[in-house]
PDB file of C-alpha atoms and ligand atoms in Angstrom:
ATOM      1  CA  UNK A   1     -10.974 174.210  30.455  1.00 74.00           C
ATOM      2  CA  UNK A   2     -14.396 173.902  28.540  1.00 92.00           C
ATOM      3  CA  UNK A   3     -15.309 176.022  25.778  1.00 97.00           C
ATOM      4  CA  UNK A   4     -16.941 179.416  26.752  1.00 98.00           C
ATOM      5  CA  UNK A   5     -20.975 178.960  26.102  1.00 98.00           C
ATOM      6  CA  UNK A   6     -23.017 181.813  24.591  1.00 98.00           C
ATOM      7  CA  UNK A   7     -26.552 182.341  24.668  1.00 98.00           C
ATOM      8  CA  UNK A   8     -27.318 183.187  21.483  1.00 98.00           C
ATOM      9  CA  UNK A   9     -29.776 183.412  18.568  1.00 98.00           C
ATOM     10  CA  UNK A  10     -29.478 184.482  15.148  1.00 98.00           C
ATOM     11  CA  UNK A  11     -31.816 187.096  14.915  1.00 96.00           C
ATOM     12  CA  UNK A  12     -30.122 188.799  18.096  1.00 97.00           C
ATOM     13  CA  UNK A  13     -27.984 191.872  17.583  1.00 98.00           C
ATOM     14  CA  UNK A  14     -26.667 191.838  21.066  1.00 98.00           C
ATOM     15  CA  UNK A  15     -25.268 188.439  20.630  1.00 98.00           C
ATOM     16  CA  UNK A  16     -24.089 189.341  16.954  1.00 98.00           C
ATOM     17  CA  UNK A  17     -21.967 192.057  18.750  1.00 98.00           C
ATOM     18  CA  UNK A  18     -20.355 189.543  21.087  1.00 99.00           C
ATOM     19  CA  UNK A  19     -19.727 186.726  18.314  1.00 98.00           C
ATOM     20  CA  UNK A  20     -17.578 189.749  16.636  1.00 98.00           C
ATOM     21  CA  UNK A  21     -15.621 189.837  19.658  1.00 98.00           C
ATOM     22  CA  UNK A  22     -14.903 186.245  20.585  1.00 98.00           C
ATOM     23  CA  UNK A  23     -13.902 185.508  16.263  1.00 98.00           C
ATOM     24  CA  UNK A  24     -11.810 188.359  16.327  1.00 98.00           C
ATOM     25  CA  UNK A  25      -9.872 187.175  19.429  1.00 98.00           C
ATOM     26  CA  UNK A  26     -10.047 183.813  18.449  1.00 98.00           C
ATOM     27  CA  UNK A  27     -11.800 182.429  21.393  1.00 98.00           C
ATOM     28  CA  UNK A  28     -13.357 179.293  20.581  1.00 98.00           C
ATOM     29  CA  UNK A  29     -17.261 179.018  21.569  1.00 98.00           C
ATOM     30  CA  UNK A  30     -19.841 176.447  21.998  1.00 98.00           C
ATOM     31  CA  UNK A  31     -23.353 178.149  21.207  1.00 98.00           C
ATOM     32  CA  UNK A  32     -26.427 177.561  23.241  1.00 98.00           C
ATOM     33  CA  UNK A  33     -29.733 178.979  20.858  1.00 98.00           C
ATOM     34  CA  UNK A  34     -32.501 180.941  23.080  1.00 98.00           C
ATOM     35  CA  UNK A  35     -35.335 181.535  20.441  1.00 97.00           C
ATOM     36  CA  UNK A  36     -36.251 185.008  21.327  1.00 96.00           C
ATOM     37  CA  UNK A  37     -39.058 185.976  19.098  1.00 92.00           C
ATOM     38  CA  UNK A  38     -41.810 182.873  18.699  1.00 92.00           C
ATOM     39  CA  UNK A  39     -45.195 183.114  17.154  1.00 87.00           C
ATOM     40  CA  UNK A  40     -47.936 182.481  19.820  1.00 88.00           C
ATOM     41  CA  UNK A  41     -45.803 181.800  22.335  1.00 93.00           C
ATOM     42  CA  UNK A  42     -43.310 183.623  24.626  1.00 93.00           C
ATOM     43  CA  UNK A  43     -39.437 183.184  23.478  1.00 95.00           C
ATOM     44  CA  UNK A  44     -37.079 181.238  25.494  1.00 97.00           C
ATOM     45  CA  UNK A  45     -35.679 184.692  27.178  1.00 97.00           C
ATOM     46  CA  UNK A  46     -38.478 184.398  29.281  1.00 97.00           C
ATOM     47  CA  UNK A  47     -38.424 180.392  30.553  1.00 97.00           C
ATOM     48  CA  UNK A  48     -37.500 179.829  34.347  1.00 98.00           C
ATOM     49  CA  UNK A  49     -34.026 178.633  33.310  1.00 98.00           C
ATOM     50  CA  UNK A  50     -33.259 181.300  31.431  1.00 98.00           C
ATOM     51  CA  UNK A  51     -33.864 184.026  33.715  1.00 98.00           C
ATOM     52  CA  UNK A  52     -31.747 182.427  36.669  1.00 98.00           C
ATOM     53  CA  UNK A  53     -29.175 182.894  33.618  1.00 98.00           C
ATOM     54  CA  UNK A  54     -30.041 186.413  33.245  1.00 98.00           C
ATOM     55  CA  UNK A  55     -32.708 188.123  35.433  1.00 98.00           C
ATOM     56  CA  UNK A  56     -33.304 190.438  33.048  1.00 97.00           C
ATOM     57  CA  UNK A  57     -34.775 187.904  30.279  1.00 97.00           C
ATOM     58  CA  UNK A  58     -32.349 189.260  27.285  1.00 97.00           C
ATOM     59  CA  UNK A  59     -29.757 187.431  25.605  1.00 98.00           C
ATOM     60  CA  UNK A  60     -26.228 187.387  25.394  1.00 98.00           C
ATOM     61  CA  UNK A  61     -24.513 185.927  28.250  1.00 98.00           C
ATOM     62  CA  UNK A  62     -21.624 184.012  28.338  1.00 98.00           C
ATOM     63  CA  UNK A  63     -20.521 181.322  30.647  1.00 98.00           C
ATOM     64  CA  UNK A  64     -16.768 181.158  30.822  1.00 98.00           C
ATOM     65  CA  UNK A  65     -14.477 180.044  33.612  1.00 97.00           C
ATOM     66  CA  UNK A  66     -16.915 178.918  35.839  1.00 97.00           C
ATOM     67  CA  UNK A  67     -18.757 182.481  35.544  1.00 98.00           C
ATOM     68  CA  UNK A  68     -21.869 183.209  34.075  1.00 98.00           C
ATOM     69  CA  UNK A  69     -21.395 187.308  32.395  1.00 98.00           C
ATOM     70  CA  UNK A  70     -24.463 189.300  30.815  1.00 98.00           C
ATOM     71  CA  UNK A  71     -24.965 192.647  29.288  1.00 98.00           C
ATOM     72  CA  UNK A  72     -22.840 192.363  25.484  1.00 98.00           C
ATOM     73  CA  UNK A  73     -20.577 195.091  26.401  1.00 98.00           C
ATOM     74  CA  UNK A  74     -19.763 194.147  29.653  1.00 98.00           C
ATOM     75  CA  UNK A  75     -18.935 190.710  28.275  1.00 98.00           C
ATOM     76  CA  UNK A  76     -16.533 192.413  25.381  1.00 98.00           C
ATOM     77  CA  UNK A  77     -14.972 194.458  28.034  1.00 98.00           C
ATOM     78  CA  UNK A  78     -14.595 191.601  30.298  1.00 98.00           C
ATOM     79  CA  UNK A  79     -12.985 189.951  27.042  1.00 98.00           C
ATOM     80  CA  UNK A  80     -10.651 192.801  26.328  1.00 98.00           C
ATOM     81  CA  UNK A  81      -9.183 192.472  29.741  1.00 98.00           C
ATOM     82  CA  UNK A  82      -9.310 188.558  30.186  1.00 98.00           C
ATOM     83  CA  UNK A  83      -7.680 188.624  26.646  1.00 98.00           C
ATOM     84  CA  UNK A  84      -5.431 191.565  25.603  1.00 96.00           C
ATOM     85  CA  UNK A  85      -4.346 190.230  22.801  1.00 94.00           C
ATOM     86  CA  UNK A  86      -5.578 191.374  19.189  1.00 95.00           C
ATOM     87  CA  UNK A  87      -6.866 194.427  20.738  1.00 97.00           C
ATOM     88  CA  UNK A  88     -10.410 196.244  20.722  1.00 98.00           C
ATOM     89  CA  UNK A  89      -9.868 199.394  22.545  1.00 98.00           C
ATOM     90  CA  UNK A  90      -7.172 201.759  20.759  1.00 98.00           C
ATOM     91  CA  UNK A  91      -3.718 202.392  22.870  1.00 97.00           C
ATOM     92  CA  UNK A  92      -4.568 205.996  22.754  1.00 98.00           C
ATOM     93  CA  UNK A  93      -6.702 207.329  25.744  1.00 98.00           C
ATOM     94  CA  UNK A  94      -9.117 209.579  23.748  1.00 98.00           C
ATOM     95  CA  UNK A  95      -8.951 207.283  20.428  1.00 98.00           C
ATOM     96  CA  UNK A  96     -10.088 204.591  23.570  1.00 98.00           C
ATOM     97  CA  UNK A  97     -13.037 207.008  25.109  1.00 98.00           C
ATOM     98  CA  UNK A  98     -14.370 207.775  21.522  1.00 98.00           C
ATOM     99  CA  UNK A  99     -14.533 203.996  20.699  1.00 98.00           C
ATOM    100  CA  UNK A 100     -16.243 203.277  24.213  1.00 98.00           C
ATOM    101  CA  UNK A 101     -18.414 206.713  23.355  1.00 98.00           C
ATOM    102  CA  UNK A 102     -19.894 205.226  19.988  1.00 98.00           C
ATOM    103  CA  UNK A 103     -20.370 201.599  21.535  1.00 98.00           C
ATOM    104  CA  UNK A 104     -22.231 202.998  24.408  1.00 98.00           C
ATOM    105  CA  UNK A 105     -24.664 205.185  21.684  1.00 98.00           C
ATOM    106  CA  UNK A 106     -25.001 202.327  19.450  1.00 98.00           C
ATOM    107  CA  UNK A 107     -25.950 199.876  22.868  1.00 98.00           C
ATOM    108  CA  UNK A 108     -27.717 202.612  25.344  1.00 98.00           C
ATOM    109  CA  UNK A 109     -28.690 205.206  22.877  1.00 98.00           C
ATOM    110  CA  UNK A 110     -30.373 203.351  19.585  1.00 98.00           C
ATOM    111  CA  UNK A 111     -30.562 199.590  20.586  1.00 98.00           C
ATOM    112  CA  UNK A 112     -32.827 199.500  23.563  1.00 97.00           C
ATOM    113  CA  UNK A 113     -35.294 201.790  21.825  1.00 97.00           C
ATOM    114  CA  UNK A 114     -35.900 199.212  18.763  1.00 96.00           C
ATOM    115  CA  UNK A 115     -35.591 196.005  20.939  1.00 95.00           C
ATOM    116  CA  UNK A 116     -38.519 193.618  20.791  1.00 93.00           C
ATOM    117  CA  UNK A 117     -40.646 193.809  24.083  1.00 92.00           C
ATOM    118  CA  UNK A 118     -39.889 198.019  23.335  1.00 95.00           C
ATOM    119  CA  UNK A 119     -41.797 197.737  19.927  1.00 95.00           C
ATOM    120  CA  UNK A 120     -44.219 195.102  21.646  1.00 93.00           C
ATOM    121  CA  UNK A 121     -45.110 197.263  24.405  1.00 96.00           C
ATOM    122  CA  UNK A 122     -45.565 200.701  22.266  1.00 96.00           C
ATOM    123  CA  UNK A 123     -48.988 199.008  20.458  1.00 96.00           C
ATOM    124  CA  UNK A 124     -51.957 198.341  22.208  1.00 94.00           C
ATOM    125  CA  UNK A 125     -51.686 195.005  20.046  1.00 94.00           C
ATOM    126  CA  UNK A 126     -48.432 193.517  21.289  1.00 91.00           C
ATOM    127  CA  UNK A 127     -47.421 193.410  18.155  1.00 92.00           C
ATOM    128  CA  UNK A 128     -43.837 194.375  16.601  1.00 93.00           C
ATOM    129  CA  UNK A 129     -43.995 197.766  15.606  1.00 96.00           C
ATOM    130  CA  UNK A 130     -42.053 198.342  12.735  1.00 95.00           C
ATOM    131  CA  UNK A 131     -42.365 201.991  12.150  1.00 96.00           C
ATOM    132  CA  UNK A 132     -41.403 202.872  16.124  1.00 97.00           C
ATOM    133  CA  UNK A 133     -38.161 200.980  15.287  1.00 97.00           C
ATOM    134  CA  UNK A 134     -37.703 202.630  12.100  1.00 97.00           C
ATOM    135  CA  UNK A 135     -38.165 206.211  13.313  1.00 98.00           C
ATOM    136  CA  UNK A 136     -35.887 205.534  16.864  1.00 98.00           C
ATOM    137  CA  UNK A 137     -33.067 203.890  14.871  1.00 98.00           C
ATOM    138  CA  UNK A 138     -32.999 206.682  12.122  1.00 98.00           C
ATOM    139  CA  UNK A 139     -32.781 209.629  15.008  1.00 98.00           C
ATOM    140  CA  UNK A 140     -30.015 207.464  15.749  1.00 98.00           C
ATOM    141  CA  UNK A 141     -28.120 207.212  12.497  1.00 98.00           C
ATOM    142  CA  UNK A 142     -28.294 210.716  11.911  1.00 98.00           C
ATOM    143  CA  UNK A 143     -26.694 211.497  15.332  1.00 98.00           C
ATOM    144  CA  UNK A 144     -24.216 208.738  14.759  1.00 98.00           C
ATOM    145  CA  UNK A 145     -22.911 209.486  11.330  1.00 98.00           C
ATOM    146  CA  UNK A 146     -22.122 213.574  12.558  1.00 98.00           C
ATOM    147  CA  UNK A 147     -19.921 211.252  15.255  1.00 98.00           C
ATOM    148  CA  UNK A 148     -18.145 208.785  13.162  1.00 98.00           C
ATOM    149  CA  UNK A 149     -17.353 211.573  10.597  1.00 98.00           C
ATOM    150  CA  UNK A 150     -15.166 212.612  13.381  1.00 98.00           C
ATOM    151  CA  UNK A 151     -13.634 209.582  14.280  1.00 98.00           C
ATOM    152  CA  UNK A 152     -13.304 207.557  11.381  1.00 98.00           C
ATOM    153  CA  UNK A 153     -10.081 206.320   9.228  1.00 98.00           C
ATOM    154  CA  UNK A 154     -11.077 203.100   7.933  1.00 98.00           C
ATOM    155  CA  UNK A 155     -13.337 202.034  10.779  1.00 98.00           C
ATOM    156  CA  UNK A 156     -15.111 203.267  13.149  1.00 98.00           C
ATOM    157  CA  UNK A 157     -12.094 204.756  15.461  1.00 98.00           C
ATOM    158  CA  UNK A 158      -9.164 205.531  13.051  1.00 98.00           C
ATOM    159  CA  UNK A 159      -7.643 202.382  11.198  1.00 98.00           C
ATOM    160  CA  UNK A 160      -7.850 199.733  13.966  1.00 97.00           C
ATOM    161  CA  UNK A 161     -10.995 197.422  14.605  1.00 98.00           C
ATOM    162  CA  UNK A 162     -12.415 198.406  17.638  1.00 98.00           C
ATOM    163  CA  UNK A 163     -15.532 197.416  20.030  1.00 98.00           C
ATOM    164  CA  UNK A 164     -17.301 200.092  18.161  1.00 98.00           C
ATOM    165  CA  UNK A 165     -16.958 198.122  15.276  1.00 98.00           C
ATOM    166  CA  UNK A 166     -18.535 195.095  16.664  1.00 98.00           C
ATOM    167  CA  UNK A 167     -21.762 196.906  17.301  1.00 98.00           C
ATOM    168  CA  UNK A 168     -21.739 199.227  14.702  1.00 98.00           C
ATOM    169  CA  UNK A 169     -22.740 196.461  11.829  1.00 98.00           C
ATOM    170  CA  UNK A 170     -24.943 194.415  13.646  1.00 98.00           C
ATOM    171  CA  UNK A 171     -26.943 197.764  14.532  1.00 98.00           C
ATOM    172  CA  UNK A 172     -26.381 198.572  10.698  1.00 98.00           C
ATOM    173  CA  UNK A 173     -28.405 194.887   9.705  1.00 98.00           C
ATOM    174  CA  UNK A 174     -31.331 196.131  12.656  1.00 97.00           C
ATOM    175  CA  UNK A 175     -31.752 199.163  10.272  1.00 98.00           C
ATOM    176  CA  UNK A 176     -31.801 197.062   6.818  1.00 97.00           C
ATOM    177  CA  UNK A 177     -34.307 195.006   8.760  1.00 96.00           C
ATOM    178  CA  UNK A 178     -36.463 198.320   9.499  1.00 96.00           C
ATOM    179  CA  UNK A 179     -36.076 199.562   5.976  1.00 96.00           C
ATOM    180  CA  UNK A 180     -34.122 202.380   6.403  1.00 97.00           C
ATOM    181  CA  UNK A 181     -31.737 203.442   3.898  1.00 97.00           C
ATOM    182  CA  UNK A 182     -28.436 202.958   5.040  1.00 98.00           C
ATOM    183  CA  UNK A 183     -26.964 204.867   2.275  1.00 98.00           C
ATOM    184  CA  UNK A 184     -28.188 207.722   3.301  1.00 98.00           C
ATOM    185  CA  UNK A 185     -25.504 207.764   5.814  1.00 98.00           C
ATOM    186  CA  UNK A 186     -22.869 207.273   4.191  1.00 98.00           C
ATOM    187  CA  UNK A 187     -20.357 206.751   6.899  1.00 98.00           C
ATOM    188  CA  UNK A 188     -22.323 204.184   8.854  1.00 98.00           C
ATOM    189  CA  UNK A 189     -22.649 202.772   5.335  1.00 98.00           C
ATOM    190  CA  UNK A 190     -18.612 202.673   4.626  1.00 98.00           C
ATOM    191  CA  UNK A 191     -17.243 201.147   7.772  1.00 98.00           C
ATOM    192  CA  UNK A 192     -19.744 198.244   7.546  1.00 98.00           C
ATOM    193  CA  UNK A 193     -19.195 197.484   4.082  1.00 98.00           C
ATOM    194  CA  UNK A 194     -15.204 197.138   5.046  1.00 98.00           C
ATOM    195  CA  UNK A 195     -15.938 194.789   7.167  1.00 98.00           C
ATOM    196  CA  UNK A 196     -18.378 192.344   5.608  1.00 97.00           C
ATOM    197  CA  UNK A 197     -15.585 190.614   4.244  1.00 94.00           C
ATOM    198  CA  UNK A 198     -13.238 190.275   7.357  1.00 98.00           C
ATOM    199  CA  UNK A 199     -12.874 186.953   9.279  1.00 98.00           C
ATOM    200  CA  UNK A 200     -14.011 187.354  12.631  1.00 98.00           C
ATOM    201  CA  UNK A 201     -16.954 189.029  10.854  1.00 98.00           C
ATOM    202  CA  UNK A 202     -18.375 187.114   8.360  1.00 98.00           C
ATOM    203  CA  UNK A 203     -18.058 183.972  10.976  1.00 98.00           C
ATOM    204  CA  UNK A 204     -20.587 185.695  13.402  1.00 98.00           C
ATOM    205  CA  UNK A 205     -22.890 186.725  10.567  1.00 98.00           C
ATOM    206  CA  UNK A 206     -26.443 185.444  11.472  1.00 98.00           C
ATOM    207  CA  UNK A 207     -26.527 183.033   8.109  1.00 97.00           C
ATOM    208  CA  UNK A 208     -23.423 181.374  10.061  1.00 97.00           C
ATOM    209  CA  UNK A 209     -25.720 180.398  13.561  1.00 98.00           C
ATOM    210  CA  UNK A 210     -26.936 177.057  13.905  1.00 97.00           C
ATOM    211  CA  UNK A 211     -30.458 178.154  14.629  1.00 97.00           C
ATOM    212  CA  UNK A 212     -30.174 180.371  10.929  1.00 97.00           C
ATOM    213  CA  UNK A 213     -34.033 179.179   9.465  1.00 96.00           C
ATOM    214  CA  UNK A 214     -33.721 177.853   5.836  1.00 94.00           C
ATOM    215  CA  UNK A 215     -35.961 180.099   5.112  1.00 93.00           C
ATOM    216  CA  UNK A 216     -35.780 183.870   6.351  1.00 93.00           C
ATOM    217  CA  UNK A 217     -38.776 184.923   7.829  1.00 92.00           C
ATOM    218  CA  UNK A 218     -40.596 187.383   5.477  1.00 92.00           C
ATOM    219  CA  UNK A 219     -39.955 190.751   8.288  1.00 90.00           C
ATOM    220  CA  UNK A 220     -36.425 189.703   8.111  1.00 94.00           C
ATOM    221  CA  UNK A 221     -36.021 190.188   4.145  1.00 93.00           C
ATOM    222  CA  UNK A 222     -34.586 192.982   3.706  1.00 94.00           C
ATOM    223  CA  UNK A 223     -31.756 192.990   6.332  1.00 94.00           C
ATOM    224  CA  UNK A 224     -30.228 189.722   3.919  1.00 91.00           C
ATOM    225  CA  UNK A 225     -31.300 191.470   0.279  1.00 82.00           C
TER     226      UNK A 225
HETATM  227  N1  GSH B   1     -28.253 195.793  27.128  1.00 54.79           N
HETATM  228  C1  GSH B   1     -28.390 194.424  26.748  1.00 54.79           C
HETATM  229  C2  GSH B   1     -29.537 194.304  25.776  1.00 54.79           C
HETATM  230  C3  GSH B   1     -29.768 192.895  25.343  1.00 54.79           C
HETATM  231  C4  GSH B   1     -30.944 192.790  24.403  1.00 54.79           C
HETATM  232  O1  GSH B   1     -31.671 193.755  24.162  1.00 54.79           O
HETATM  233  N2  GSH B   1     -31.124 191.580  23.842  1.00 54.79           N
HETATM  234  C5  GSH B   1     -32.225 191.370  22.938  1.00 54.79           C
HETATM  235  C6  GSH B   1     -31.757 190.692  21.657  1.00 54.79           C
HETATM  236  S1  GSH B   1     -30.674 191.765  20.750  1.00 54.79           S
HETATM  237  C7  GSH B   1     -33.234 190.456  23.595  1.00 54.79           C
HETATM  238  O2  GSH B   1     -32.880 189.481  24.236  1.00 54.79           O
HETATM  239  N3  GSH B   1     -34.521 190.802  23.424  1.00 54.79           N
HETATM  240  C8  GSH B   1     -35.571 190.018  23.929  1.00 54.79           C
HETATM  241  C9  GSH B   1     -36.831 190.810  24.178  1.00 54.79           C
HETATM  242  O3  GSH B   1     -36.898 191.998  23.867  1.00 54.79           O
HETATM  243  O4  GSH B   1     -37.766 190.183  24.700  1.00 54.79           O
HETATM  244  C10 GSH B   1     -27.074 193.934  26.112  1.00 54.79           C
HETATM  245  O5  GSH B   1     -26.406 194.741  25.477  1.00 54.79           O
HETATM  246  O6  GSH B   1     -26.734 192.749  26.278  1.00 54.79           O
END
């Protein structure tokens, strides 16, 4: 079989999430860059290739057996099953809702409202609005951290890595990105410090893509401070 081939890009949360996933079931991966964000020109998202890839122009997707998946937490569900191993949904039914509960508000309920063409579309410029994402993805945290006060042991669910996990930090860098102060929740700000140093996780870190610049963009600086 070949490797499975993700659409990727460093700067891209939603793929972040799904790296997580394939490291920490040890699924080997080829990497295919889409440059989403491009000054002066549209991003790659939006070529005539891509979008037979995935009609709705946003990266991930995955090819992998002779299927072509899209939407990141389809793609780690679709994992989970494919690949029950090293599990990322807890055995326990309601430890298994909660983890699906804070995936879904981290990727339906704080994630869409900060994504590019959202901030692009909000200012009569087109440009990136940077205090839209701030505001949307604070609302968020403050929601979030009354939820995974609840939940928590030593991740986001109890003491087991879960899908949670693997979009709880890359949402966390989205915030460092937007200056917001992630200490000033300090749950969020917990759980993703435990796992900067696991495996899986410091493998799909953005400074580990092949399309990372050698130089981070200036807006960028203070998610890698
Ligand atoms: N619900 C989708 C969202 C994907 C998404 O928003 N991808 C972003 C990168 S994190 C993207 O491709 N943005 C391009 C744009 O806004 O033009 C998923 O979870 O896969």
């Amino acid at each position: 079989m070949s490797k499975p081939l993700l659409y990727s890009c460093w700067m891209s949360s939603c793929a972040w999430r799904v790296r997580i996933a394939l490291h920490l079931k040890q699924i080997d991966f080829n990497v295919k860059t889409i440059s989403i964000l491009k000054t002066g020109e549209p991003g790659d998202q939006y070529s005539e290739e891509f979008e037979k890839i995935n009609p709705m122009k946003y990266i991930p997707a995955l090819e992998i057996h002779g299927h072509t998946l899209i939407e990141s937490l389809s793609i780690i569900n679709y994992l989970e099953e494919a690949y029950p191993k090293r599990r990322l949904l807890p055995k326990d039914i309601f430890q298994r809702t909660k983890a699906r509960a804070i995936s879904d508000v981290i990727c339906s309920g704080i994630q869409p409202l900060q994504n590019l063409k959202v901030q692009k579309f909000s200012r009569p410029d087109g440009n990136l609005n940077f205090e839209w994402a701030s505001f949307w993805i604070s609302q968020g945290f403050s929601s979030l951290e009354n939820i995974l006060k609840e939940s928590t042991g030593d991740y986001c669910v109890g003491n087991e890595i879960t899908m949670a996990d693997c979009c709880l930090v890359p949402q966390v860098a989205n915030a460092r990105r937007y200056k917001i102060e992630v200490s000033s929740y300090p749950t969020i700000a917990r759980i993703d410090k435990a796992l900067q140093d696991h495996e899986a996780f410091r493998k799909a870190h953005p400074s580990q893509q092949p399309d990372f610049p050698k130089e981070v963009p200036a807006s960028f600086a203070s998610q890698f401070k």
